[in-house]
CSV table of C-alpha atoms in Angstrom, one decimal:
chain,number,residue,atom,x,y,z
A,1,MET,CA,0.0,0.0,0.0
A,2,SER,CA,1.4,3.4,-1.0
A,3,LEU,CA,1.9,5.8,1.8
A,4,THR,CA,-0.2,9.0,1.8
A,5,PHE,CA,1.3,12.4,2.6
A,6,HIS,CA,-0.6,15.5,3.5
A,7,TRP,CA,0.7,19.0,4.1
A,8,PHE,CA,-0.6,21.8,6.3
A,9,LEU,CA,-2.1,25.2,5.5
A,10,PRO,CA,-1.1,27.7,8.3
A,11,THR,CA,-4.3,29.7,8.6
A,12,ASN,CA,-2.8,31.2,11.8
A,13,GLY,CA,0.0,32.8,9.8
A,14,ASP,CA,3.4,31.6,8.7
A,15,SER,CA,7.1,32.6,9.3
A,16,ARG,CA,10.7,31.5,9.3
A,17,HIS,CA,10.2,31.0,13.0
A,18,VAL,CA,7.8,28.7,14.8
A,19,VAL,CA,4.3,30.2,15.0
A,20,GLY,CA,2.5,29.3,18.2
A,21,GLY,CA,-1.1,29.0,18.9
A,22,GLY,CA,-3.7,26.4,19.8
A,23,HIS,CA,-5.0,24.8,22.9
A,24,GLY,CA,-5.8,28.1,24.6
A,25,THR,CA,-2.5,29.8,23.7
A,26,PRO,CA,-2.3,33.0,21.5
A,27,VAL,CA,-0.6,33.1,18.1
A,28,THR,CA,3.0,34.3,18.6
A,29,SER,CA,4.1,37.5,16.9
A,30,ALA,CA,5.9,35.5,14.2
A,31,GLY,CA,2.4,34.7,12.8
A,32,GLY,CA,2.3,38.2,11.3
A,33,ASP,CA,5.4,37.6,9.2
A,34,ARG,CA,3.3,36.0,6.4
A,35,PRO,CA,-0.4,36.6,7.0
A,36,PRO,CA,-2.7,33.8,6.0
A,37,SER,CA,-4.1,35.4,2.9
A,38,VAL,CA,-5.8,33.4,0.2
A,39,GLY,CA,-3.0,34.2,-2.1
A,40,TYR,CA,-0.2,32.9,0.1
A,41,LEU,CA,-2.2,29.8,1.2
A,42,SER,CA,-2.9,29.1,-2.4
A,43,GLN,CA,0.9,29.2,-3.1
A,44,ILE,CA,1.5,26.6,-0.5
A,45,ALA,CA,-1.5,24.5,-1.7
A,46,ARG,CA,-0.3,24.6,-5.3
A,47,ALA,CA,3.3,23.6,-4.2
A,48,ALA,CA,1.9,20.7,-2.2
A,49,GLU,CA,-0.2,19.5,-5.1
A,50,HIS,CA,2.7,19.7,-7.5
A,51,LEU,CA,5.1,17.8,-5.1
A,52,GLY,CA,2.7,14.9,-4.5
A,53,PHE,CA,0.9,15.7,-1.2
A,54,GLU,CA,-2.6,14.3,-1.5
A,55,GLY,CA,-4.3,16.8,0.8
A,56,ALA,CA,-3.7,19.6,3.2
A,57,LEU,CA,-4.9,19.9,6.8
A,58,THR,CA,-6.4,23.2,7.9
A,59,PRO,CA,-6.8,23.8,11.7
A,60,THR,CA,-9.8,25.0,13.7
A,61,GLY,CA,-10.1,27.3,16.7
A,62,ALA,CA,-10.2,30.9,17.8
A,63,TRP,CA,-6.5,31.3,17.0
A,64,CYS,CA,-6.8,30.8,13.2
A,65,GLU,CA,-9.0,31.5,10.2
A,66,ASP,CA,-12.2,29.4,9.6
A,67,ALA,CA,-11.3,26.2,7.8
A,68,TRP,CA,-14.4,25.7,5.8
A,69,LEU,CA,-14.4,29.2,4.3
A,70,THR,CA,-10.7,29.4,3.7
A,71,THR,CA,-10.3,26.0,2.0
A,72,ALA,CA,-13.4,26.7,-0.2
A,73,MET,CA,-11.6,29.7,-1.5
A,74,VAL,CA,-8.2,28.1,-1.8
A,75,SER,CA,-9.8,25.1,-3.7
A,76,GLN,CA,-10.5,27.4,-6.6
A,77,HIS,CA,-6.8,28.0,-7.1
A,78,THR,CA,-5.9,24.3,-7.1
A,79,GLU,CA,-7.0,21.3,-9.2
A,80,ARG,CA,-6.6,18.0,-7.4
A,81,LEU,CA,-5.4,18.7,-3.8
A,82,LYS,CA,-7.8,17.6,-1.2
A,83,PHE,CA,-8.6,19.6,2.0
A,84,LEU,CA,-8.7,18.1,5.4
A,85,VAL,CA,-11.1,20.5,7.1
A,86,ALA,CA,-10.9,20.6,10.8
A,87,PHE,CA,-14.2,21.5,12.6
A,88,ARG,CA,-15.9,21.1,16.0
A,89,PRO,CA,-19.2,19.3,16.1
A,90,GLY,CA,-20.5,21.5,18.9
A,91,PHE,CA,-20.6,24.6,16.7
A,92,LEU,CA,-23.1,23.5,14.1
A,93,SER,CA,-26.0,21.0,13.6
A,94,PRO,CA,-25.2,17.5,12.2
A,95,THR,CA,-27.7,18.0,9.4
A,96,PHE,CA,-26.1,21.3,8.4
A,97,ALA,CA,-22.6,19.7,8.6
A,98,ALA,CA,-23.7,16.8,6.4
A,99,GLN,CA,-25.3,19.3,3.9
A,100,MET,CA,-22.1,21.4,3.9
A,101,ALA,CA,-20.0,18.4,3.2
A,102,SER,CA,-22.3,17.4,0.3
A,103,THR,CA,-22.1,20.8,-1.2
A,104,TYR,CA,-18.3,21.0,-0.8
A,105,GLN,CA,-17.9,17.7,-2.6
A,106,ARG,CA,-19.9,18.8,-5.6
A,107,GLN,CA,-18.3,22.2,-5.9
A,108,THR,CA,-14.7,20.9,-5.6
A,109,GLY,CA,-15.0,17.6,-7.5
A,110,GLY,CA,-14.8,15.4,-4.3
A,111,ARG,CA,-11.9,17.0,-2.6
A,112,LEU,CA,-13.1,17.2,1.0
A,113,MET,CA,-11.9,15.2,4.0
A,114,LEU,CA,-13.1,15.9,7.5
A,115,ASN,CA,-11.0,16.2,10.7
A,116,VAL,CA,-13.5,16.1,13.6
A,117,VAL,CA,-12.1,17.9,16.6
A,118,THR,CA,-14.2,17.5,19.8
A,119,GLY,CA,-12.4,20.4,21.5
A,120,GLY,CA,-10.1,20.0,24.5
A,121,GLU,CA,-10.4,23.5,26.1
A,122,SER,CA,-13.6,24.3,28.0
A,123,GLN,CA,-12.7,28.0,28.2
A,124,GLU,CA,-12.5,28.3,24.4
A,125,GLN,CA,-15.6,26.2,23.8
A,126,ARG,CA,-17.6,28.5,26.1
A,127,GLY,CA,-16.6,31.5,24.0
A,128,TYR,CA,-18.5,29.8,21.2
A,129,GLY,CA,-21.5,29.1,23.4
A,130,ASP,CA,-20.7,25.5,24.2
A,131,PHE,CA,-20.9,24.8,27.9
A,132,LEU,CA,-20.6,21.0,28.0
A,133,ASP,CA,-17.7,19.4,29.9
A,134,LYS,CA,-15.1,17.2,28.1
A,135,GLU,CA,-16.8,13.8,28.6
A,136,ALA,CA,-20.1,15.2,27.4
A,137,ARG,CA,-18.5,16.7,24.4
A,138,TYR,CA,-17.2,13.3,23.3
A,139,ALA,CA,-20.6,11.8,23.9
A,140,ARG,CA,-22.1,14.5,21.7
A,141,THR,CA,-19.5,13.9,19.0
A,142,GLY,CA,-20.5,10.2,18.9
A,143,GLU,CA,-24.2,11.2,18.4
A,144,PHE,CA,-23.2,13.8,15.8
A,145,LEU,CA,-21.2,11.4,13.7
A,146,GLY,CA,-23.9,8.8,13.9
A,147,ILE,CA,-26.5,11.2,12.5
A,148,VAL,CA,-24.1,12.5,9.8
A,149,ARG,CA,-23.3,9.0,8.5
A,150,ASP,CA,-26.9,8.0,8.4
A,151,LEU,CA,-27.7,11.1,6.4
A,152,TRP,CA,-24.8,10.4,4.0
A,153,ASP,CA,-26.3,6.9,3.6
A,154,GLY,CA,-29.5,8.5,2.3
A,155,LYS,CA,-31.6,7.8,5.4
A,156,THR,CA,-34.3,10.0,6.9
A,157,VAL,CA,-33.1,10.5,10.5
A,158,ASP,CA,-35.1,10.8,13.7
A,159,HIS,CA,-32.8,11.0,16.6
A,160,THR,CA,-33.4,11.9,20.2
A,161,GLY,CA,-30.2,11.6,22.2
A,162,GLU,CA,-28.7,13.0,25.4
A,163,HIS,CA,-27.3,16.0,23.5
A,164,LEU,CA,-28.8,16.1,20.0
A,165,HIS,CA,-32.3,16.0,18.6
A,166,VAL,CA,-33.4,16.0,15.0
A,167,GLU,CA,-36.7,15.0,13.4
A,168,GLY,CA,-37.2,14.1,9.7
A,169,ALA,CA,-33.6,15.0,8.8
A,170,LYS,CA,-32.7,14.2,5.2
A,171,LEU,CA,-30.3,15.3,2.5
A,172,ALA,CA,-31.7,16.3,-0.9
A,173,ARG,CA,-28.4,15.4,-2.5
A,174,LEU,CA,-25.8,13.0,-1.2
A,175,PRO,CA,-22.0,13.6,-1.2
A,176,ASP,CA,-20.1,11.7,-3.8
A,177,PRO,CA,-17.7,10.4,-2.8
A,178,LEU,CA,-18.3,10.3,0.9
A,179,PRO,CA,-15.7,12.4,2.8
A,180,GLN,CA,-13.3,10.4,4.9
A,181,VAL,CA,-13.5,11.1,8.6
A,182,TYR,CA,-10.3,11.7,10.5
A,183,PHE,CA,-10.4,11.7,14.3
A,184,GLY,CA,-7.8,11.8,17.1
A,185,GLY,CA,-7.7,11.7,20.9
A,186,SER,CA,-5.9,9.9,23.7
A,187,SER,CA,-8.6,9.6,26.3
A,188,PRO,CA,-10.8,6.5,26.8
A,189,ALA,CA,-13.8,8.5,25.6
A,190,ALA,CA,-12.0,9.6,22.4
A,191,GLY,CA,-11.0,6.0,21.7
A,192,GLN,CA,-14.6,4.8,21.8
A,193,VAL,CA,-15.7,7.5,19.3
A,194,ALA,CA,-12.7,6.8,17.0
A,195,ALA,CA,-13.3,3.1,16.9
A,196,ARG,CA,-17.0,3.5,16.1
A,197,HIS,CA,-16.9,6.4,13.6
A,198,SER,CA,-13.5,7.3,12.2
A,199,ASP,CA,-12.0,6.1,8.9
A,200,VAL,CA,-8.5,7.3,10.0
A,201,TYR,CA,-7.3,7.6,13.5
A,202,LEU,CA,-4.7,10.4,14.0
A,203,THR,CA,-2.0,10.6,16.6
A,204,TRP,CA,0.5,13.3,17.3
A,205,GLY,CA,4.2,12.5,16.8
A,206,GLU,CA,5.1,10.5,19.9
A,207,PRO,CA,8.1,8.1,19.9
A,208,PRO,CA,7.4,4.8,18.0
A,209,ALA,CA,6.8,2.7,21.2
A,210,GLN,CA,4.0,5.0,22.4
A,211,VAL,CA,2.5,5.2,18.9
A,212,ALA,CA,2.5,1.4,18.7
A,213,LYS,CA,0.5,1.2,22.0
A,214,LYS,CA,-2.1,3.6,20.6
A,215,ILE,CA,-2.4,1.6,17.4
A,216,THR,CA,-2.9,-1.6,19.3
A,217,TRP,CA,-5.5,0.1,21.6
A,218,ILE,CA,-7.6,1.6,18.8
A,219,ARG,CA,-7.3,-1.4,16.6
A,220,SER,CA,-8.7,-3.6,19.4
A,221,LEU,CA,-11.6,-1.2,20.0
A,222,ALA,CA,-12.4,-1.0,16.3
A,223,ALA,CA,-12.4,-4.8,16.1
A,224,GLY,CA,-14.9,-4.8,18.9
A,225,GLN,CA,-17.2,-2.7,16.7
A,226,GLY,CA,-16.6,-5.0,13.7
A,227,ARG,CA,-14.6,-2.3,12.0
A,228,THR,CA,-11.0,-1.8,10.7
A,229,ILE,CA,-9.6,1.7,10.4
A,230,ARG,CA,-6.4,3.3,9.1
A,231,PHE,CA,-3.8,5.2,11.1
A,232,GLY,CA,-2.1,8.5,10.5
A,233,ILE,CA,0.4,10.7,12.3
A,234,ARG,CA,0.8,14.5,12.6
A,235,LEU,CA,4.4,15.7,12.6
A,236,HIS,CA,6.5,18.8,11.7
A,237,VAL,CA,9.6,18.1,9.5
A,238,ILE,CA,13.0,19.7,9.1
A,239,THR,CA,14.9,17.8,6.3
A,240,ARG,CA,18.0,18.8,4.5
A,241,ASP,CA,20.8,17.4,2.3
A,242,THR,CA,22.8,16.5,5.4
A,243,ALA,CA,21.9,15.9,9.1
A,244,GLU,CA,24.2,18.7,10.1
A,245,GLN,CA,22.2,21.2,8.0
A,246,ALA,CA,18.9,19.9,9.4
A,247,TRP,CA,20.0,20.2,13.1
A,248,ALA,CA,21.5,23.6,12.4
A,249,GLU,CA,18.0,24.7,11.3
A,250,ALA,CA,16.4,23.2,14.4
A,251,GLY,CA,19.0,25.1,16.4
A,252,ARG,CA,18.1,28.3,14.6
A,253,LEU,CA,14.4,27.9,15.4
A,254,LEU,CA,15.3,27.1,19.0
A,255,ASP,CA,17.5,30.2,19.3
A,256,GLY,CA,14.4,32.2,18.4
A,257,PHE,CA,12.4,31.1,21.4
A,258,ASP,CA,12.2,33.8,24.1
A,259,PRO,CA,12.5,32.1,27.5
A,260,GLU,CA,9.7,34.2,28.9
A,261,THR,CA,7.4,33.3,26.0
A,262,VAL,CA,8.2,29.6,26.5
A,263,ARG,CA,7.4,29.8,30.2
A,264,SER,CA,4.1,31.6,29.5
A,265,ILE,CA,3.0,29.2,26.8
A,266,GLN,CA,4.0,26.2,28.9
A,267,ASP,CA,1.9,27.5,31.8
A,268,GLY,CA,-1.0,27.9,29.5
A,269,LEU,CA,-0.7,24.5,27.9
A,270,GLY,CA,-0.3,22.9,31.3
A,271,ARG,CA,-3.9,23.9,32.0
A,272,SER,CA,-5.1,22.1,28.9
A,273,GLU,CA,-7.8,19.4,29.4
A,274,SER,CA,-6.5,17.5,26.4
A,275,GLU,CA,-4.8,14.3,27.3
A,276,GLY,CA,-2.9,14.4,24.0
A,277,GLN,CA,-1.6,17.8,24.9
A,278,GLN,CA,-0.4,16.6,28.2
A,279,ARG,CA,1.4,13.7,26.5
A,280,MET,CA,3.1,16.3,24.2
A,281,LEU,CA,4.2,18.4,27.2
A,282,ALA,CA,5.7,15.3,28.9
A,283,LEU,CA,8.1,14.7,26.0
A,284,HIS,CA,10.1,17.8,26.9
A,285,GLY,CA,8.9,18.9,30.4
A,286,GLY,CA,9.3,22.6,29.4
A,287,SER,CA,13.1,22.2,29.2
A,288,LEU,CA,15.2,23.5,26.3
A,289,ASP,CA,17.7,20.6,26.8
A,290,ASN,CA,17.6,17.1,25.5
A,291,LEU,CA,15.0,17.7,23.0
A,292,GLU,CA,15.9,14.8,20.7
A,293,ILE,CA,13.6,12.3,22.4
A,294,TYR,CA,14.1,9.6,19.9
A,295,PRO,CA,16.5,9.4,16.9
A,296,ASN,CA,15.5,12.2,14.6
A,297,LEU,CA,12.4,13.1,16.7
A,298,TRP,CA,12.7,16.6,18.1
A,299,ALA,CA,10.3,18.0,20.7
A,300,GLY,CA,11.3,21.6,20.4
A,301,VAL,CA,8.3,22.8,18.5
A,302,GLY,CA,6.0,22.0,21.4
A,303,LEU,CA,7.8,24.5,23.6
A,304,VAL,CA,5.9,27.4,21.9
A,305,ARG,CA,3.1,25.7,20.0
A,306,GLY,CA,0.0,23.9,21.2
A,307,GLY,CA,-1.1,20.6,19.5
A,308,ALA,CA,1.5,18.8,17.4
A,309,GLY,CA,4.8,19.5,19.0
A,310,THR,CA,7.4,17.2,17.5
A,311,ALA,CA,9.4,17.3,14.3
A,312,LEU,CA,11.3,14.8,12.2
A,313,VAL,CA,14.8,16.3,11.9
A,314,GLY,CA,17.7,14.9,9.8
A,315,SER,CA,19.0,14.2,6.4
A,316,HIS,CA,16.5,13.2,3.7
A,317,ALA,CA,17.6,9.6,4.1
A,318,GLU,CA,17.2,9.7,7.9
A,319,VAL,CA,13.8,11.2,7.7
A,320,ALA,CA,12.7,8.6,5.2
A,321,GLU,CA,14.0,5.9,7.5
A,322,ARG,CA,11.9,7.2,10.4
A,323,ILE,CA,8.8,7.4,8.2
A,324,ALA,CA,9.4,3.8,7.2
A,325,GLU,CA,9.7,2.9,10.9
A,326,TYR,CA,6.4,4.4,11.7
A,327,HIS,CA,4.9,2.7,8.7
A,328,ARG,CA,6.0,-0.7,10.0
A,329,LEU,CA,4.0,0.0,13.1
A,330,GLY,CA,0.8,0.5,11.0
A,331,ILE,CA,0.9,4.2,10.1
A,332,ASP,CA,-0.1,4.8,6.5
A,333,GLU,CA,-0.9,8.5,6.4
A,334,PHE,CA,1.5,11.4,7.4
A,335,ILE,CA,0.3,14.9,7.9
A,336,LEU,CA,3.4,17.1,7.9
A,337,SER,CA,4.3,20.8,8.2
A,338,GLY,CA,7.4,23.0,8.6
A,339,TYR,CA,8.4,26.7,9.0
A,340,PRO,CA,8.0,28.3,6.6
A,341,HIS,CA,5.4,26.0,5.0
A,342,LEU,CA,6.1,27.0,1.4
A,343,GLU,CA,9.9,26.3,1.5
A,344,GLU,CA,9.7,23.2,3.8
A,345,ALA,CA,7.2,21.6,1.4
A,346,TYR,CA,9.9,21.7,-1.3
A,347,TRP,CA,12.6,20.4,1.0
A,348,PHE,CA,10.5,17.4,1.9
A,349,GLY,CA,8.9,16.9,-1.5
A,350,GLU,CA,12.1,17.1,-3.5
A,351,GLY,CA,14.4,15.4,-0.9
A,352,VAL,CA,12.4,12.7,0.9
A,353,LEU,CA,9.6,11.6,-1.4
A,354,PRO,CA,11.9,10.5,-4.2
A,355,LEU,CA,13.7,8.2,-1.7
A,356,LEU,CA,10.4,6.7,-0.6
A,357,ARG,CA,9.3,6.3,-4.2
A,358,ARG,CA,12.5,4.3,-4.9
A,359,GLN,CA,11.8,2.1,-2.0
A,360,GLY,CA,8.3,1.3,-3.4
A,361,LEU,CA,6.6,3.1,-0.4
A,362,TRP,CA,5.1,6.0,-2.2
A,363,SER,CA,3.9,7.1,-5.7
A,364,HIS,CA,2.7,10.5,-6.8
A,365,PRO,CA,-1.1,10.5,-6.4
A,366,PHE,CA,-1.6,12.8,-9.4
A,367,GLN,CA,0.9,11.4,-11.9
A,368,PRO,CA,0.8,8.1,-13.8
A,369,ALA,CA,3.9,6.0,-12.8
A,370,ALA,CA,5.3,6.3,-16.4
A,371,LEU,CA,5.3,10.1,-16.1
A,372,GLU,CA,7.1,10.4,-12.8
A,373,GLN,CA,10.5,12.0,-13.1
A,374,PRO,CA,13.5,9.9,-12.2
A,375,THR,CA,15.7,11.1,-9.4
A,376,ALA,CA,19.5,11.5,-9.4
A,377,GLN,CA,19.9,11.0,-5.7
A,378,VAL,CA,22.3,8.4,-4.3
A,379,PRO,CA,21.0,5.0,-3.2
A,380,PHE,CA,18.8,5.0,-0.1
A,381,ALA,CA,21.2,3.0,2.2
A,382,ALA,CA,24.3,4.9,1.2
A,383,ALA,CA,22.6,8.3,1.7
A,384,GLY,CA,22.2,7.6,5.4
A,385,SER,CA,25.8,8.3,6.0
A,386,SER,CA,25.4,12.0,5.6
């Protein structure tokens, strides 16, 4: 099975420095270096499409632009790239969400994927008028996805649940194809929802042993529902021609972290209700030392950014080796990003993807195999010496 790679659209702004934000923390000043205009985001999207990324994740929250509206506009400047739209079920009705997805599929030629985010921060949820606690939010998400999937199946839905109530709900036009549902979460409640409703379970970039335990956990829960699901991982990436160049870039990013900003952001993230966020914090403990927590896995991004906080750092061959390692555990989809997102897309797309293609692990999703350009890079094993 060919690996699938997605990129990221920084709708909170982009920079040559790490842009913070998420999980109750504000966007850092670097986010103003490259504002998230439709023009700039379209540049990134077109680059990702050309390089062979199948889709692009767009985040959700008070700290970034709205994902539905932004990607709908960017889609008009691309041809085949899919958009993994993150949204929170508590902010719109399931019938309306199912209808929006159906419209999106028709207007873009079937280029929508959905990243369902239950929401881990009660304070931010309350700002949107949602006053449920975390456990209740997950229960509502389960009801929400059950209704949406029934609507996509063409059913007329009557549902009276603990959190949602619809009568005679039905779609006039069904989405074709059905959007794939991506879902993540590390709590027991999240696992149950993922096993029952997700097509792809997402984890943030923890060391392989921790990722393996998550895969085993979710795979077992899904089997109990009579289902099989795929697995994806969310990582940043810093890849260069040599390991020394890559680690120098990681060092440059780290040098740009103001200690007071790090302390302030870590204090804020420490109050997060998200179990996944707490697992990210535990990888570095707020310290700027010993940030390589596994070979080529760097926890520095999480010092100033909420959510995904780890990066693959190394030569193109080393990064390819780590991707292959995660794949052996069961990861088939990789959602990647880097600062700045335009330039880092090219570093990965021109440096790592050709190596994975030569190993038979990846093929360009938008090009017939006969049209793929040969690479002049050195053999995979030998390149690891750099």
